[in-house]
Amino acid sequence: MASIAHHLSPLLLFTILLHTSINGSPTKPPTTPCPSFDCGNGLIISYPFWLKGKQNNDEYCGYPGFDLLCTDQQPLIRLSNHLYRLKNINYSENTLTATYLELNNGACPIAPHDVRLNLNISYFLNYTIEDKMVHFFYNCTLYPPSLSSIACLQHGLKRSYVFMEGAIPEFDWQRFCDSTVSAVVVEKGGDGGVLGGGFGRVLQDGFKLGWRSPDSDCRACEATGGFCGYRYSDGLHRNFICICSDGRRSDNCHDNGVVEQTVVEASASLFYA
Ligand SMILES: *[C@@H]1O[C@H](CO)[C@@H](O)[C@H](O)[C@H]1NC(C)=O
Ligand SMILES: *[C@@H]1O[C@H](CO)[C@@H](O)[C@H](O)[C@H]1NC(C)=O
Ligand SMILES: *[C@@H]1O[C@H](CO)[C@@H](O)[C@H](O)[C@H]1NC(C)=O
Ligand SMILES: *[C@@H]1O[C@H](CO)[C@@H](O)[C@H](O)[C@H]1NC(C)=O
């Protein structure tokens, strides 16, 4: 008995010393499993966004559908079938601001297509209460004569119009106009706005989307200071993984202790009820 105890104690002591030297080491630089990046235009992009092609192909850190592309030093995000320019991200509010990619810089741009969210992929992304839906009717050959049209979009006898959601005058717009586009904008009021001829600036300013954690596994992971990641098992099906700040994969990261639940809940209240 005595001889076993005699042999054990140096081993125990060694284990304790090894343990403290790993945990107590102040020289180890902090690493993050989900590195920030920028596309060259100065906008720092962090989790839950991620750069497609920069991470391991079978596994990524960030939300599904939050993969970005860098093109001409601009971060682009895909919503439904179109790419949009990511103008700004507010990590404390959990919102992003995006604009059409195809807009020319003039005062008289044309909204190229409807703004749609792909709720299949990004069902945890949504419009915010600041967004307003507006409807453009382009190149109408017949129109109610009393309405004012968009002056800079007159082509001969053809007229174009823009109306706010819920305020579209009764008329068969679909029939008499060449195209109709539903866009989402943040209408701040003042200097013209969409209806007062300021629709060009309003389109350039873009629209705002809020996000929340994709699922309850992810919420639980983030609540313990972890980052949500996903791993493709067979190229098709993705499985959730929780990545702790030390790179460990675990169901939760309680050791890191940072509770972020309040952020998640605050952002949910931005959505329309
Ligand atoms: C983010 O949103 C908060 C809350 O609305 C606001 O106070 C803050 O200024 C915003 N930050 C940026 C960088 O826009
Ligand atoms: C969403 O999923 C449904 C059913 O799986 C599919 O029919 C539909 O085309 C999908 N929509 C988009 C925008 O991908
Ligand atoms: C997103 O917002 C729309 C209203 O703009 C609402 O009908 C829908 O339920 C919301 N979806 C989610 C997932 O919050
Ligand atoms: C409207 O018609 C003019 C001339 O016919 C054309 O140049 C312009 O591109 C059209 N605008 C839209 C939004 O289709």
Coordinates of C-alpha atoms and ligand atoms in Angstrom, one line a residue:
M1 CA 0.0 0.0 0.0
A2 CA 2.6 2.5 1.1
S3 CA 4.7 1.8 -2.0
I4 CA 1.8 2.4 -4.4
A5 CA 1.0 5.7 -2.7
H6 CA 4.7 6.5 -2.9
H7 CA 4.7 5.9 -6.7
L8 CA 1.4 7.7 -7.3
S9 CA 2.1 11.1 -5.7
P10 CA 4.9 12.2 -8.1
L11 CA 2.6 11.3 -11.0
L12 CA -0.3 13.3 -9.4
L13 CA 2.0 16.2 -8.7
F14 CA 3.2 16.1 -12.3
T15 CA -0.3 16.1 -13.6
I16 CA -1.3 19.0 -11.4
L17 CA 1.7 21.0 -12.6
L18 CA 1.1 20.2 -16.2
H19 CA -2.5 21.2 -15.8
T20 CA -1.8 24.6 -14.3
S21 CA 1.0 25.3 -16.8
I22 CA -1.5 24.8 -19.7
N23 CA -4.4 26.7 -18.2
G24 CA -2.3 29.4 -16.5
S25 CA -0.1 30.2 -19.5
P26 CA -0.5 33.9 -20.3
T27 CA 1.6 33.8 -23.4
K28 CA -0.8 31.8 -25.5
P29 CA -2.4 34.2 -28.0
P30 CA -6.2 34.1 -28.0
T31 CA -7.4 32.3 -31.1
T32 CA -10.9 32.3 -32.5
P33 CA -12.5 29.4 -34.3
C34 CA -14.6 31.9 -36.4
P35 CA -12.2 34.5 -37.7
S36 CA -13.4 37.9 -38.9
F37 CA -12.5 39.1 -42.3
D38 CA -13.1 42.0 -44.7
C39 CA -13.4 42.2 -48.4
G40 CA -11.2 45.2 -48.8
N41 CA -13.7 48.0 -48.3
G42 CA -13.1 48.3 -44.6
L43 CA -16.3 46.6 -43.3
I44 CA -15.3 44.1 -40.7
I45 CA -17.3 41.0 -41.0
S46 CA -17.6 38.5 -38.1
Y47 CA -19.7 35.6 -37.0
P48 CA -22.4 34.6 -37.7
F49 CA -21.3 35.6 -41.3
W50 CA -18.6 33.5 -42.9
L51 CA -16.6 33.7 -46.1
K52 CA -17.4 31.0 -48.6
G53 CA -14.4 29.1 -49.8
K54 CA -12.2 30.3 -46.9
Q55 CA -13.3 27.7 -44.4
N56 CA -13.0 23.9 -44.6
N57 CA -15.5 22.8 -47.2
D58 CA -17.2 20.2 -45.0
E59 CA -17.6 22.4 -42.0
Y60 CA -18.2 26.0 -41.3
C61 CA -18.6 28.4 -38.4
G62 CA -21.6 30.7 -38.8
Y63 CA -25.2 30.4 -39.8
P64 CA -26.5 28.6 -42.9
G65 CA -27.2 31.2 -45.6
F66 CA -24.8 33.7 -44.0
D67 CA -22.0 32.8 -46.3
L68 CA -20.7 35.8 -48.2
L69 CA -18.8 36.4 -51.4
C70 CA -16.2 39.1 -51.9
T71 CA -16.4 40.6 -55.3
D72 CA -14.6 43.8 -56.3
Q73 CA -13.9 44.4 -52.6
Q74 CA -17.6 44.3 -51.8
P75 CA -19.2 41.7 -49.5
L76 CA -22.2 40.1 -51.2
I77 CA -24.9 38.0 -49.7
R78 CA -27.4 35.8 -51.5
L79 CA -31.0 36.1 -50.6
S80 CA -33.3 33.9 -52.6
N81 CA -31.8 33.8 -56.1
H82 CA -30.1 37.2 -56.1
L83 CA -26.9 38.7 -54.8
Y84 CA -27.1 41.9 -52.7
R85 CA -24.4 44.2 -51.5
L86 CA -23.9 44.0 -47.8
K87 CA -23.6 47.7 -46.7
N88 CA -23.6 47.4 -43.0
I89 CA -23.9 45.0 -40.1
N90 CA -24.9 45.9 -36.6
Y91 CA -23.9 43.1 -34.2
S92 CA -25.5 44.6 -31.1
E93 CA -28.8 44.9 -32.9
N94 CA -28.4 41.8 -35.0
T95 CA -29.3 43.6 -38.2
L96 CA -27.7 43.9 -41.6
T97 CA -28.3 46.5 -44.3
A98 CA -28.3 45.3 -47.9
T99 CA -28.8 47.0 -51.3
Y100 CA -29.4 45.9 -54.9
L101 CA -26.1 45.1 -56.6
E102 CA -27.4 46.3 -60.0
L103 CA -28.2 49.9 -59.2
N104 CA -26.4 52.5 -61.1
N105 CA -25.3 55.5 -59.1
G106 CA -27.6 58.0 -60.7
A107 CA -30.5 59.6 -59.1
C108 CA -32.9 57.6 -61.2
P109 CA -32.2 53.9 -60.7
I110 CA -34.5 51.1 -61.6
A111 CA -35.2 48.4 -59.0
P112 CA -34.2 45.3 -61.0
H113 CA -36.2 42.7 -59.3
D114 CA -38.4 41.9 -56.3
V115 CA -36.6 41.6 -52.9
R116 CA -37.4 38.2 -51.6
L117 CA -36.1 36.2 -48.7
N118 CA -35.6 32.5 -49.2
L119 CA -37.4 31.3 -46.1
N120 CA -36.3 27.8 -46.8
I121 CA -32.7 28.6 -46.1
S122 CA -32.8 31.8 -44.0
Y123 CA -36.0 31.3 -42.1
F124 CA -34.2 33.1 -39.2
L125 CA -33.7 36.2 -41.2
N126 CA -36.6 38.7 -41.5
Y127 CA -37.5 42.2 -42.3
T128 CA -37.4 44.7 -39.5
I129 CA -40.1 47.2 -38.4
E130 CA -38.1 50.0 -40.2
D131 CA -38.6 48.4 -43.6
K132 CA -41.4 49.5 -45.9
M133 CA -42.5 47.6 -49.0
V134 CA -42.8 49.8 -52.1
H135 CA -44.2 48.8 -55.5
F136 CA -42.8 50.1 -58.7
F137 CA -44.8 50.0 -61.9
Y138 CA -42.6 50.6 -64.9
N139 CA -43.5 51.9 -68.4
C140 CA -47.2 52.0 -68.1
T141 CA -49.0 52.7 -71.4
L142 CA -52.3 53.6 -69.6
Y143 CA -52.6 55.2 -66.2
P144 CA -55.0 57.2 -64.1
P145 CA -54.4 60.7 -65.3
S146 CA -54.6 62.4 -61.8
L147 CA -51.6 60.5 -60.4
S148 CA -48.1 61.9 -60.4
S149 CA -45.5 59.7 -62.1
I150 CA -41.8 59.4 -61.6
A151 CA -40.5 62.3 -63.7
C152 CA -37.1 61.0 -64.5
L153 CA -38.5 57.7 -65.8
Q154 CA -40.8 59.1 -68.5
H155 CA -40.3 57.5 -71.9
G156 CA -42.5 59.1 -74.5
L157 CA -46.0 58.4 -73.5
K158 CA -45.0 55.7 -71.0
R159 CA -45.1 56.6 -67.3
S160 CA -43.7 54.8 -64.2
Y161 CA -45.0 55.0 -60.7
V162 CA -44.1 54.1 -57.2
F163 CA -46.5 53.5 -54.3
M164 CA -46.2 52.3 -50.7
E165 CA -47.6 49.0 -49.7
G166 CA -51.3 49.4 -48.8
A167 CA -51.6 52.6 -50.8
I168 CA -51.7 51.4 -54.4
P169 CA -54.5 53.2 -56.2
E170 CA -57.2 51.0 -57.7
F171 CA -56.1 50.3 -61.3
D172 CA -55.1 47.3 -63.4
W173 CA -51.4 48.0 -63.2
Q174 CA -50.4 44.5 -64.1
R175 CA -52.1 44.8 -67.4
F176 CA -51.0 48.2 -68.5
C177 CA -47.4 48.3 -67.3
D178 CA -44.4 46.6 -68.8
S179 CA -43.1 45.4 -65.4
T180 CA -43.8 45.7 -61.7
V181 CA -41.2 45.3 -58.9
S182 CA -41.7 45.0 -55.2
A183 CA -38.7 46.5 -53.3
V184 CA -38.0 46.9 -49.6
V185 CA -36.7 50.2 -48.3
V186 CA -36.0 51.9 -45.1
E187 CA -38.1 55.1 -45.3
K188 CA -36.6 57.6 -42.9
G189 CA -38.8 60.5 -43.9
G190 CA -37.6 63.9 -44.8
D191 CA -35.8 65.0 -48.0
G192 CA -38.3 63.7 -50.5
G193 CA -38.4 60.0 -49.6
V194 CA -39.7 57.4 -52.0
L195 CA -42.8 59.2 -53.1
G196 CA -41.2 62.7 -53.2
G197 CA -38.7 61.9 -55.9
G198 CA -36.0 60.6 -53.5
F199 CA -36.6 57.0 -54.4
G200 CA -33.1 56.8 -55.9
R201 CA -31.3 57.6 -52.7
V202 CA -33.8 55.4 -50.7
L203 CA -33.0 52.4 -53.0
Q204 CA -29.2 53.1 -52.6
D205 CA -29.7 53.1 -48.8
G206 CA -31.2 49.7 -49.0
F207 CA -33.2 47.7 -46.6
K208 CA -32.6 46.2 -43.2
L209 CA -32.9 42.6 -42.1
G210 CA -32.8 41.2 -38.6
W211 CA -31.5 37.8 -37.6
R212 CA -31.8 35.4 -34.7
S213 CA -30.2 32.1 -33.9
P214 CA -31.3 29.4 -36.4
D215 CA -32.5 26.8 -33.9
S216 CA -32.7 25.9 -30.3
D217 CA -29.4 23.9 -30.4
C218 CA -27.7 27.0 -31.7
R219 CA -29.3 29.2 -29.1
A220 CA -28.2 26.9 -26.3
C221 CA -24.6 26.8 -27.8
E222 CA -24.4 30.6 -28.0
A223 CA -25.8 31.0 -24.5
T224 CA -22.7 29.2 -23.2
G225 CA -20.3 31.4 -25.3
G226 CA -20.0 29.0 -28.2
F227 CA -20.4 29.6 -31.9
C228 CA -22.8 27.7 -34.1
G229 CA -21.3 25.7 -36.9
Y230 CA -22.5 23.1 -39.3
R231 CA -20.9 20.1 -40.8
Y232 CA -21.9 18.3 -44.0
S233 CA -22.0 14.6 -43.3
D234 CA -22.5 13.5 -46.9
G235 CA -22.4 16.7 -48.9
L236 CA -26.2 17.2 -48.6
H237 CA -27.3 16.9 -44.9
R238 CA -25.8 19.3 -42.5
N239 CA -25.4 18.6 -38.8
F240 CA -25.2 21.2 -36.1
I241 CA -21.9 21.5 -34.2
C242 CA -21.2 23.9 -31.3
I243 CA -17.7 25.3 -31.5
C244 CA -16.2 26.7 -28.3
S245 CA -13.9 29.6 -28.3
D246 CA -10.9 27.3 -27.7
G247 CA -11.8 25.4 -30.8
R248 CA -13.3 22.5 -28.9
R249 CA -16.5 20.8 -30.3
S250 CA -19.0 20.3 -27.6
D251 CA -22.7 20.3 -26.8
N252 CA -22.1 23.5 -24.8
C253 CA -19.2 25.6 -23.8
H254 CA -20.1 26.2 -20.1
D255 CA -16.5 26.7 -19.2
N256 CA -16.3 29.9 -21.2
G257 CA -19.3 31.2 -19.3
V258 CA -20.3 34.1 -21.5
V259 CA -24.1 34.3 -21.6
E260 CA -25.5 35.9 -24.7
Q261 CA -29.1 34.9 -24.4
T262 CA -30.3 38.5 -23.9
V263 CA -28.9 39.5 -27.3
V264 CA -30.7 36.7 -29.0
E265 CA -34.0 37.7 -27.4
A266 CA -33.6 41.4 -28.0
S267 CA -33.2 40.8 -31.7
A268 CA -36.3 38.7 -32.0
S269 CA -38.4 41.6 -30.9
L270 CA -37.3 43.5 -34.0
F271 CA -39.3 41.2 -36.2
Y272 CA -42.8 41.9 -37.1
A273 CA -45.1 40.0 -34.9
Ligands
LIG1 C1 -26.4 49.5 -33.7 O1 -27.7 49.6 -33.2 C2 -27.8 50.3 -32.0 C3 -29.2 50.1 -31.5 O2 -30.1 50.6 -32.4 C4 -27.3 51.7 -32.2 O3 -27.4 52.4 -30.9 C5 -25.9 51.7 -32.7 O4 -25.5 53.0 -33.0 C6 -25.8 50.9 -34.0 N1 -24.4 50.7 -34.3 C7 -24.0 50.9 -35.6 C8 -22.5 50.7 -35.8 O5 -24.7 51.3 -36.5
LIG2 C1 -38.8 25.8 -50.5 O1 -39.0 24.4 -50.3 C2 -40.2 23.9 -51.0 C3 -40.4 22.5 -50.5 O2 -39.2 21.8 -50.2 C4 -39.9 24.0 -52.5 O3 -41.0 23.5 -53.2 C5 -39.7 25.5 -52.8 O4 -39.3 25.6 -54.2 C6 -38.5 26.0 -52.0 N1 -38.5 27.5 -52.2 C7 -37.3 28.1 -52.5 C8 -37.4 29.6 -52.7 O5 -36.2 27.5 -52.6
LIG3 C1 -41.3 37.6 -41.0 O1 -42.0 38.8 -41.2 C2 -43.3 38.6 -41.8 C3 -44.0 39.9 -41.9 O2 -43.1 40.8 -42.5 C4 -44.1 37.6 -40.9 O3 -45.3 37.3 -41.6 C5 -43.3 36.3 -40.7 O4 -44.0 35.5 -39.9 C6 -42.0 36.6 -40.2 N1 -41.2 35.3 -40.1 C7 -40.5 34.9 -39.1 C8 -39.8 33.6 -39.2 O5 -40.3 35.6 -38.1
LIG4 C1 -39.0 51.7 -70.4 O1 -39.1 51.9 -71.8 C2 -37.9 52.5 -72.2 C3 -38.1 52.8 -73.7 O2 -39.1 52.1 -74.3 C4 -36.7 51.6 -72.0 O3 -35.5 52.2 -72.5 C5 -36.6 51.4 -70.5 O4 -35.5 50.5 -70.2 C6 -37.9 50.8 -70.0 N1 -37.8 50.7 -68.5 C7 -38.1 49.6 -67.8 C8 -37.9 49.7 -66.3 O5 -38.4 48.6 -68.3

